[in-house]
Short mmCIF file of C-alpha atoms and ligand atoms in Angstrom, two decimals:
data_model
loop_
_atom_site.label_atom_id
_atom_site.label_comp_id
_atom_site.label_asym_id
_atom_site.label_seq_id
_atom_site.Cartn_x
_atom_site.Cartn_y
_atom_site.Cartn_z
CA UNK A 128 0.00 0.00 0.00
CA UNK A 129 2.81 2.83 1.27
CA UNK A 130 5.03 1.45 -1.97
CA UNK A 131 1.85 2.23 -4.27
CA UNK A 132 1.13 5.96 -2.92
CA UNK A 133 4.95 6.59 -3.42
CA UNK A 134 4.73 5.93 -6.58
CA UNK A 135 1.36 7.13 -7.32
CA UNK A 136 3.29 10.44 -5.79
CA UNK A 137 6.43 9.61 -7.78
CA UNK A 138 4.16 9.52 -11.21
CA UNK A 139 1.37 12.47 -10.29
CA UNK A 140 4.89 14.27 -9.59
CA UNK A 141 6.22 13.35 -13.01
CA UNK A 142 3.20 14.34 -15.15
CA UNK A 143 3.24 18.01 -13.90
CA UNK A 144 6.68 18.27 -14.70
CA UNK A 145 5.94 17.06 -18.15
CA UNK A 146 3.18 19.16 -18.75
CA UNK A 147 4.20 22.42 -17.60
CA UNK A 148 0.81 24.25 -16.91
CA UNK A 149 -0.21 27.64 -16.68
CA UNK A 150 -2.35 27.65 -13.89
CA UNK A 151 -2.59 25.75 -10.71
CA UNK A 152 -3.96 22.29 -11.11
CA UNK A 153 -6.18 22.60 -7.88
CA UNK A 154 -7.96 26.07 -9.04
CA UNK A 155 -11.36 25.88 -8.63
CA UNK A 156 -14.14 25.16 -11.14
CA UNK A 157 -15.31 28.18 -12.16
CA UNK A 158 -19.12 28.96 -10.82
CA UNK A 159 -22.16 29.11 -13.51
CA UNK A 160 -22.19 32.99 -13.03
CA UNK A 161 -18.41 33.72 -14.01
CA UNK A 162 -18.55 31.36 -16.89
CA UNK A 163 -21.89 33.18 -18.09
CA UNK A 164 -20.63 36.48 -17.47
CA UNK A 165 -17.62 35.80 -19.89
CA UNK A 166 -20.12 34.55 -22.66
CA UNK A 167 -21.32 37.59 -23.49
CA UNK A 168 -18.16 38.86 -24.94
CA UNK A 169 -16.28 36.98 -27.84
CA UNK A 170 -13.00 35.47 -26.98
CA UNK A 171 -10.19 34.29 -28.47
CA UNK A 172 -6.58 32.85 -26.90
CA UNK A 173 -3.76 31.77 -28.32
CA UNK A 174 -2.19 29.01 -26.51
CA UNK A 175 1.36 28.18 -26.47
CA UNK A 176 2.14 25.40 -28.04
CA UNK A 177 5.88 26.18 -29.03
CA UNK A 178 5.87 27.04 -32.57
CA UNK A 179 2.81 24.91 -33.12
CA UNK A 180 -0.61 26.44 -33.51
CA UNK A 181 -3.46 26.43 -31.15
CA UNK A 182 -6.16 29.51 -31.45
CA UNK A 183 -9.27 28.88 -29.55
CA UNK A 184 -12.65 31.54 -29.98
CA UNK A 185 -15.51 31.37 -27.81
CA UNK A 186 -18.45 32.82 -29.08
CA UNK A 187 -20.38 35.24 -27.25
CA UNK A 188 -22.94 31.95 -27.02
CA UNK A 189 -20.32 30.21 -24.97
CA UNK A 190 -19.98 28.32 -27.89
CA UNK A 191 -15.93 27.14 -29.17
CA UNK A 192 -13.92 26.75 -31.85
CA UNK A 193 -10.10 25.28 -31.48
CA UNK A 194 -8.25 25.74 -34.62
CA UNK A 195 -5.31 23.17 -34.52
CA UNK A 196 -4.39 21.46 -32.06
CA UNK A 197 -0.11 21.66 -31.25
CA UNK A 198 2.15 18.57 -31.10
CA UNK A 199 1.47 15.15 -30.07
CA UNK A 200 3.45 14.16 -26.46
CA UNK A 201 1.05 15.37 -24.14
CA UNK A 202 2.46 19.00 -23.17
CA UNK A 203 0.21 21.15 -25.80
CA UNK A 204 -2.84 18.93 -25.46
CA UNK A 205 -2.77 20.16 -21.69
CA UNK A 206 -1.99 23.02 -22.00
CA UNK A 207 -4.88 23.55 -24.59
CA UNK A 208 -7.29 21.49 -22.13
CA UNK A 209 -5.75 24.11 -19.35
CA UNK A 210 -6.94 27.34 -20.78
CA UNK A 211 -10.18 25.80 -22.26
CA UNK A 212 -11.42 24.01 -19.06
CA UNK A 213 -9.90 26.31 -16.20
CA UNK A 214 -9.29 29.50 -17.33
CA UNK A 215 -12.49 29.47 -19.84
CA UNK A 216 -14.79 27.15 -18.24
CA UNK A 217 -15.58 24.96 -21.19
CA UNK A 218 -16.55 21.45 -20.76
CA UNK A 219 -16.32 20.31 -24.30
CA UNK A 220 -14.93 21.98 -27.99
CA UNK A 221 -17.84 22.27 -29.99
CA UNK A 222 -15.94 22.26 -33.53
CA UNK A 223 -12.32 21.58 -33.76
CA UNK A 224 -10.68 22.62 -37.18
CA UNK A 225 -7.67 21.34 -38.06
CA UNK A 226 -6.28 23.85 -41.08
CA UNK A 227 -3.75 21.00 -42.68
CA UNK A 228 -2.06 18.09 -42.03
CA UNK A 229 1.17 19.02 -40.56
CA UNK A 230 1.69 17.54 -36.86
CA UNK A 231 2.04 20.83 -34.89
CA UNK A 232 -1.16 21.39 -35.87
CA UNK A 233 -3.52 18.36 -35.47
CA UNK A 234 -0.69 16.25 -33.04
CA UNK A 235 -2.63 16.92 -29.65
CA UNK A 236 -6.00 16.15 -31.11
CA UNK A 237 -6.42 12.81 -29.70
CA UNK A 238 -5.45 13.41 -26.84
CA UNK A 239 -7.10 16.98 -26.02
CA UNK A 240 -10.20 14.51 -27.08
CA UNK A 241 -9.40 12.05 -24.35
CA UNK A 242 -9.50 15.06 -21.77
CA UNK A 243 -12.57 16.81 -23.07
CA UNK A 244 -15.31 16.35 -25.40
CA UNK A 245 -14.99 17.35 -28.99
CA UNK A 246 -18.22 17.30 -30.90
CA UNK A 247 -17.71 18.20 -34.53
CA UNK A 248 -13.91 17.78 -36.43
CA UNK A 249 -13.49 19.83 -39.59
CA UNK A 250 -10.98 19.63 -42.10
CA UNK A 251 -10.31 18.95 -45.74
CA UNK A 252 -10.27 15.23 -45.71
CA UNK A 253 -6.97 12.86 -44.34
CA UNK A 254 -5.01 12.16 -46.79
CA UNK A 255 -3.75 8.34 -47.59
CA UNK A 256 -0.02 9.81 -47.60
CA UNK A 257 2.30 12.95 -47.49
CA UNK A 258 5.45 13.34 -49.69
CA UNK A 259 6.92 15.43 -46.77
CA UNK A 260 6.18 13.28 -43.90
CA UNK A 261 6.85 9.46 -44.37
CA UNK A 262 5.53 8.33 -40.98
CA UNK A 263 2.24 10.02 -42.06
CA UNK A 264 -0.34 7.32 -41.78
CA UNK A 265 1.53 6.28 -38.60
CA UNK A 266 1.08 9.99 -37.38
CA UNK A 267 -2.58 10.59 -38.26
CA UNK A 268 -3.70 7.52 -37.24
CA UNK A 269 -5.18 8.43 -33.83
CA UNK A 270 -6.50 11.47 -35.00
CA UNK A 271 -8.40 9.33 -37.13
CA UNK A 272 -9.11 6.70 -34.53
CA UNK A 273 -10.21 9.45 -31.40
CA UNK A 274 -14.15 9.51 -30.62
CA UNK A 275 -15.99 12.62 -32.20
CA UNK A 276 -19.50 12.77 -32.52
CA UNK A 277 -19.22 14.14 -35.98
CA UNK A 278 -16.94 14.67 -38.98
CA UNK A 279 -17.28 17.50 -41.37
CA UNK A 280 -15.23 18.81 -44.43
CA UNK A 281 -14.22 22.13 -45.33
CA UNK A 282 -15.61 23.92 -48.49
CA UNK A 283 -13.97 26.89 -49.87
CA UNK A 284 -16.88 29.39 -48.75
CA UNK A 285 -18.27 27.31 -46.65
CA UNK A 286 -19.02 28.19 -42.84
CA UNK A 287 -18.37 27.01 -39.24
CA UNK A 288 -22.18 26.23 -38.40
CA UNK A 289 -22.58 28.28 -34.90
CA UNK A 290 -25.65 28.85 -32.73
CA UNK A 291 -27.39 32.20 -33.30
CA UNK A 292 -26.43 35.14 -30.33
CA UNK A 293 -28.81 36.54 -28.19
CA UNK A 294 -30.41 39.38 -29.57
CA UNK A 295 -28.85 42.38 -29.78
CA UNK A 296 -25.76 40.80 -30.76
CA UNK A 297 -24.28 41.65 -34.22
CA UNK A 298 -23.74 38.75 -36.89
CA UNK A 299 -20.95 36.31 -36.23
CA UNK A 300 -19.67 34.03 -38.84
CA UNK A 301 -16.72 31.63 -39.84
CA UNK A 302 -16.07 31.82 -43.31
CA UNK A 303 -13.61 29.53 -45.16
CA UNK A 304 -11.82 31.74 -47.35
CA UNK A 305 -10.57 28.35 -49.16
CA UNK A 306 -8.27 25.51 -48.92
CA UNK A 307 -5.99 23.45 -50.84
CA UNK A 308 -5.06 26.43 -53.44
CA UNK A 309 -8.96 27.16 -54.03
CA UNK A 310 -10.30 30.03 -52.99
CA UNK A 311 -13.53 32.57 -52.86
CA UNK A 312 -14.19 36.29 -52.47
CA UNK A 313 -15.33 36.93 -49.36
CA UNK A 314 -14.59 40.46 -49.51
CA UNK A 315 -18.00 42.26 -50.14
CA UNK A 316 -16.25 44.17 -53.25
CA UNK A 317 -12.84 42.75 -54.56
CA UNK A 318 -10.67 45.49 -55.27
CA UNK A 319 -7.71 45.40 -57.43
CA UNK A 320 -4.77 45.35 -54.83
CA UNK A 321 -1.55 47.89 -55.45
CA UNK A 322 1.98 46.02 -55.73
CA UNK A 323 0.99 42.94 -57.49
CA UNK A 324 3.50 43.38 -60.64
CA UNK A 325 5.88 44.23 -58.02
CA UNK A 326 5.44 41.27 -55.87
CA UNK A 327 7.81 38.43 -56.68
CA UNK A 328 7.59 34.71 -55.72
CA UNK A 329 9.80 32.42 -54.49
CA UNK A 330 10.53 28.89 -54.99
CA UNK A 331 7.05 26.45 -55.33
CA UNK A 332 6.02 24.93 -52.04
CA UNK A 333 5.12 21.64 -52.94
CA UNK A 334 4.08 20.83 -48.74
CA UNK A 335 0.12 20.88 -47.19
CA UNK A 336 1.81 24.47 -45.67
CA UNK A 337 0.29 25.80 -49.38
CA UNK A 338 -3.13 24.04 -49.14
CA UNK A 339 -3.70 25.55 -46.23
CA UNK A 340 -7.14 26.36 -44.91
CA UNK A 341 -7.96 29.69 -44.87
CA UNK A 342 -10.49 31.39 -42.46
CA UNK A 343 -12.05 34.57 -41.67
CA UNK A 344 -13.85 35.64 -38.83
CA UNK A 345 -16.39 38.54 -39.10
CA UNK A 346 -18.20 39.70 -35.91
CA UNK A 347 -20.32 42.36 -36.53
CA UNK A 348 -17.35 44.78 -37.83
CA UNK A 349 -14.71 43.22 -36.03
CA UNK A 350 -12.55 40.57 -38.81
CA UNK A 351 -9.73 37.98 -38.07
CA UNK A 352 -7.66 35.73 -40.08
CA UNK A 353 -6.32 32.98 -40.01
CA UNK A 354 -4.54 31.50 -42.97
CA UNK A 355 -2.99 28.52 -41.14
CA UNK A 356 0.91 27.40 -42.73
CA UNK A 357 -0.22 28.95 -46.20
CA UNK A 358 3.03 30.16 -48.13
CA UNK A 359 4.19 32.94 -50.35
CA UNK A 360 2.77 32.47 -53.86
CA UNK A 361 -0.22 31.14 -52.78
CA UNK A 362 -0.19 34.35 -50.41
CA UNK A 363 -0.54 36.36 -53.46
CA UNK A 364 -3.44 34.49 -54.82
CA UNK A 365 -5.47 35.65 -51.83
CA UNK A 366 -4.96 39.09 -53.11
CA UNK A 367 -3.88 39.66 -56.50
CA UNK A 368 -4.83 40.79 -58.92
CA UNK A 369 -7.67 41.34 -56.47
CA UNK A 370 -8.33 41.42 -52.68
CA UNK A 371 -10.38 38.56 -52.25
CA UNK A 372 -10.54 38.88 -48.21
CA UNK A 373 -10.48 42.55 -47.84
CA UNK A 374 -8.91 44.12 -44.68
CA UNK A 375 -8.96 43.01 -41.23
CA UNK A 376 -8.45 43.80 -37.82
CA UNK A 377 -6.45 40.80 -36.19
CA UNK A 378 -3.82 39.07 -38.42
CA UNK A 379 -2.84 35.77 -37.08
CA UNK A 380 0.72 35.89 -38.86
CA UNK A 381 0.98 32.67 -41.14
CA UNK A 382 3.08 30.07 -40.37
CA UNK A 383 4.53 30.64 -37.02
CA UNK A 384 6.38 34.18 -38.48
CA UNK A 385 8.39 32.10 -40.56
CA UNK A 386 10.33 33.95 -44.24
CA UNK A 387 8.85 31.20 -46.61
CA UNK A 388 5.03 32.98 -45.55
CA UNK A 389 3.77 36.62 -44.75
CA UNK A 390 4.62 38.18 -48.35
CA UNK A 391 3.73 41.68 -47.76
CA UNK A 392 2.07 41.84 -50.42
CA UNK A 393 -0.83 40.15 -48.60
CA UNK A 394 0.30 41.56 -44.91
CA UNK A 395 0.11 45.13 -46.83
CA UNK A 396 -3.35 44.38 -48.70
CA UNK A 397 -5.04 42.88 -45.20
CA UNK A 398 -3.63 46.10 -43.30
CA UNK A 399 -4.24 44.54 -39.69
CA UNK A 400 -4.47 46.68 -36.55
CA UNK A 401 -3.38 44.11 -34.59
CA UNK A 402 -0.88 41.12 -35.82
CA UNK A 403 -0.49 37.69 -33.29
CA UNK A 404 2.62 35.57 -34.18
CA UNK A 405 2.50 31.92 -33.02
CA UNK A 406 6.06 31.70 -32.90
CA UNK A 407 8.68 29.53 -30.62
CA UNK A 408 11.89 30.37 -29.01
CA UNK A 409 13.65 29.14 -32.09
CA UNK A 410 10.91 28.95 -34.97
CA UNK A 411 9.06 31.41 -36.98
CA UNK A 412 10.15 34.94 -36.30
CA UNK A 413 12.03 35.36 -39.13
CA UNK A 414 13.46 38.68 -40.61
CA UNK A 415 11.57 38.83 -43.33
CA UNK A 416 8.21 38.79 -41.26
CA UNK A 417 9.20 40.50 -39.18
CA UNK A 418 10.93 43.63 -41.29
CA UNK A 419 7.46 43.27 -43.05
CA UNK A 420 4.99 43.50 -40.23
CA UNK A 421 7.40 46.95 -39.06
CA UNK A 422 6.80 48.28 -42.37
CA UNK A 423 3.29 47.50 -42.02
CA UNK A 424 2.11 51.15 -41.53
CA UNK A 425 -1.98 49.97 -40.16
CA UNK A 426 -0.01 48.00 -37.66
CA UNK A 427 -0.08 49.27 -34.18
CA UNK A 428 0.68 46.40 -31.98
CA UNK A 429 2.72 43.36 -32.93
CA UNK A 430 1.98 40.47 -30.73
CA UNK A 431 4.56 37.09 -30.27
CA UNK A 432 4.02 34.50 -28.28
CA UNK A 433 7.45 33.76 -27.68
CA UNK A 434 10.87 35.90 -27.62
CA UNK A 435 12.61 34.82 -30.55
CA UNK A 436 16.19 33.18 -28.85
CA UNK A 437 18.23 32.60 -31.82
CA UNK A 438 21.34 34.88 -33.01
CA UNK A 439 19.02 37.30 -34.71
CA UNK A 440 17.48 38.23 -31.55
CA UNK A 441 17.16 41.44 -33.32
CA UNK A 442 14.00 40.85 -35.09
CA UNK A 443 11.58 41.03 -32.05
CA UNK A 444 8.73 42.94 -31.65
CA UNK A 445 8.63 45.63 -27.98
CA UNK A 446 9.11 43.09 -24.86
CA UNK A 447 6.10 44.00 -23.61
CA UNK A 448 4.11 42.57 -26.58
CA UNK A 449 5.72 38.89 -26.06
CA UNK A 450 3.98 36.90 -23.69
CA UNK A 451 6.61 34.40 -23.07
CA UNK A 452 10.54 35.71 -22.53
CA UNK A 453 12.27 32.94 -21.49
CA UNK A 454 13.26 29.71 -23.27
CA UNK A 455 11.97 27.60 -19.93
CA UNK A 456 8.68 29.26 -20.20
CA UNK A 457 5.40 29.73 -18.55
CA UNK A 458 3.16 28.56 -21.22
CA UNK A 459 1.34 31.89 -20.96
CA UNK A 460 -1.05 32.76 -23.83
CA UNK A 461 -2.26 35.92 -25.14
CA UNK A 462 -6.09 36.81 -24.65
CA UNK A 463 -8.38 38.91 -27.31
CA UNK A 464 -11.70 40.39 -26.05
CA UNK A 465 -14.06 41.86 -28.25
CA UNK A 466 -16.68 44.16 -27.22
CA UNK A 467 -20.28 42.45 -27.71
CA UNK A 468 -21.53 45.63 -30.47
CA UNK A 469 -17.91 44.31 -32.23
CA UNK A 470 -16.62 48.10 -32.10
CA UNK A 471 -13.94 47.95 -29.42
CA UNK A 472 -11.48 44.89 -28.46
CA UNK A 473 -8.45 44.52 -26.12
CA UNK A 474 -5.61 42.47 -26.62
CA UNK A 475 -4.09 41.03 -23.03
CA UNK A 476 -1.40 38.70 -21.93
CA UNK A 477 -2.50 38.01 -18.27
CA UNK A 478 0.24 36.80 -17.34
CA UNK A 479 2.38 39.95 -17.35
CA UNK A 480 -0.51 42.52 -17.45
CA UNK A 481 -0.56 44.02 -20.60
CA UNK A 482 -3.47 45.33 -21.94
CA UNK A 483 -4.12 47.35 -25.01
CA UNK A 484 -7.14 48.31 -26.61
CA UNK A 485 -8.10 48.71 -30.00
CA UNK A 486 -10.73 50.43 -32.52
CA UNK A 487 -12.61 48.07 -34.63
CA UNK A 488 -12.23 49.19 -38.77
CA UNK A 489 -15.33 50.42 -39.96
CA UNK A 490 -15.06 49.39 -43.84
CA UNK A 491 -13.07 46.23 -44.75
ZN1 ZN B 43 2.94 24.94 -38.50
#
């Protein structure tokens, strides 16, 4: 009996370790009211899954969506399952989109569903293979194994089907943009974009980083994007020879920050407010994106998740915009609020205290 709780001790012991988590593991649940009370907002965090993606929304319904889902190995699964059940009070993921079929961004789904509920899986259908990654099949395989209630697949213009808002509430919708190199206008009237003959290309990306799935959020006139891994000529599709998303408010910066995405032509035709790189200590960040998103002149705030460590430590946005500056970090993630009339939202990393607020665009 004694030799079992030591090692039950030994292994509970060895699990936080692994898992590194934000917030203490005996927090309370969070009461009916609180959880309520943060429903009537929208809400978005971006959970650090080091260099991986992980962006969950919660609509104003209480209602979530997790695009992408970090690594497999069990520290980004709980550290997703952290800020959805404890710091946001949700018991299950209502629809999980996975944007393509690289493994830092479905590799915790499994297991995130063996901690919580997920009721509907998007995405643009599993592959048999992938030139890129040969243990493919191997990989995907308990993504395709874990329990869902329901499996959907993405349609270029199709939507994120989400329960209607109270009244009062403007319109919220999830739009897919498109995915594997096809996409829509979703921009109510496509403009021919400046700097197109300008804008050169670079090598073909021949990886799922250039079928990613593309996504646009509009609530009421508040618009974020999310373009997933897409890369540099298919960038350019998006917007030349016309803008086919218009602008938008919150750019989540393709492909962790790294050079081979974020052409400015498209940074420079979106003309964000707010930019939110998904970065790691070592990956994404590079100079490119980063020289572009400075020379971004609608920028106002350029958000990182993580410092960026390497040589080039030059290419860093303003400390106080990073939510994570040491290698050995905290996990902490970086919280968006919008206003419920869509008009306002604040951008926070609660961990350090910053908080900024912004002014919604009133024509995209
Ligand atoms: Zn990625």
């Amino acid at each position: 009996m004694k030799k079992n709780r030591v090692l039950f001790a030994g292994l509970f012991a060895a699990s936080v370790l692994v898992s590194g988590f934000t917030v203490p593991l005996l927090r309370p649940e969070p009461t009916k009211k609180a959880v309520a009370a943060a429903a009537t907002n929208l809400t978005m965090y971006w959970i650090d899954t080091e260099g991986g993606a992980a962006t969950l929304i919660i609509t104003p319904a209480g209602e979530s969506v997790l695009i992408d889902t970090g690594n497999p190995g069990g520290r980004d699964s709980e550290r997703i399952y952290q800020v959805a059940r404890q710091v946001a009070g949700l018991k299950q993921i209502d629809h999980l989109l996975t944007t393509h079929w690289h493994i830092d961004h479905f590799g915790g789904a499994a297991e995130l569903a063996a901690k919580m509920p997920i009721v509907e899986v998007i995405d643009k259908g599993i592959p048999a293979n992938l030139s890129e990654d040969k243990n493919f099949a191997q990989n995907i395989q308990p993504y395709k194994d874990m329990t869902v209630k329901k499996r959907s697949l993405i349609k270029p213009n199709g939507t994120i089907q989400l329960q209607k808002l109270a009244k009062g509430l403007p319109n919220l919708s999830i739009r897919f943009v498109g995915v594997d190199k096809q996409f829509v206008a979703v921009a109510k009237n496509s403009k021919a974009t400046d700097g197109c003959e300008s804008a050169t290309d670079k090598a073909p990306d021949t990886s799922d980083n250039a079928n990613s799935t593309v996504l646009v959020m509009d609530y009421g006139p508040f618009r974020f994007f999310d373009g997933g891994d897409l890369t540099w000529n298919i960038e350019k599709n998006l917007v030349c020879p016309t803008n086919l998303v218009g602008t938008v408010d919150v750019y989540q910066v393709n492909h962790h920050g790294l050079d081979q995405s974020n052409n400015p032509v498209l940074v420079k035709s979106l003309a964000p407010t707010v930019s939110i790189m998904n970065n790691g200590t070592r990956k994404g960040c590079g100079p490119e994106t980063v020289k572009t998103l400075r020379n971004t002149p609608s920028i106002q705030a350029a958000y990182q998740l993580h410092k960026n460590i390497r040589q080039d430590s030059e290419y860093n946005t303003q400390e106080g915009y990073i939510a994570n500056l040491e290698e050995n970090c905290k996990a902490n993630f970086v919280k968006l609020t919008v206003a419920p009339d869509g008009k306002k939202y604040t951008v926070s990393i609660p961990a350090t205290k910053h908080e900024k607020t912004f002014t919604t665009k009133t024509v995209h």
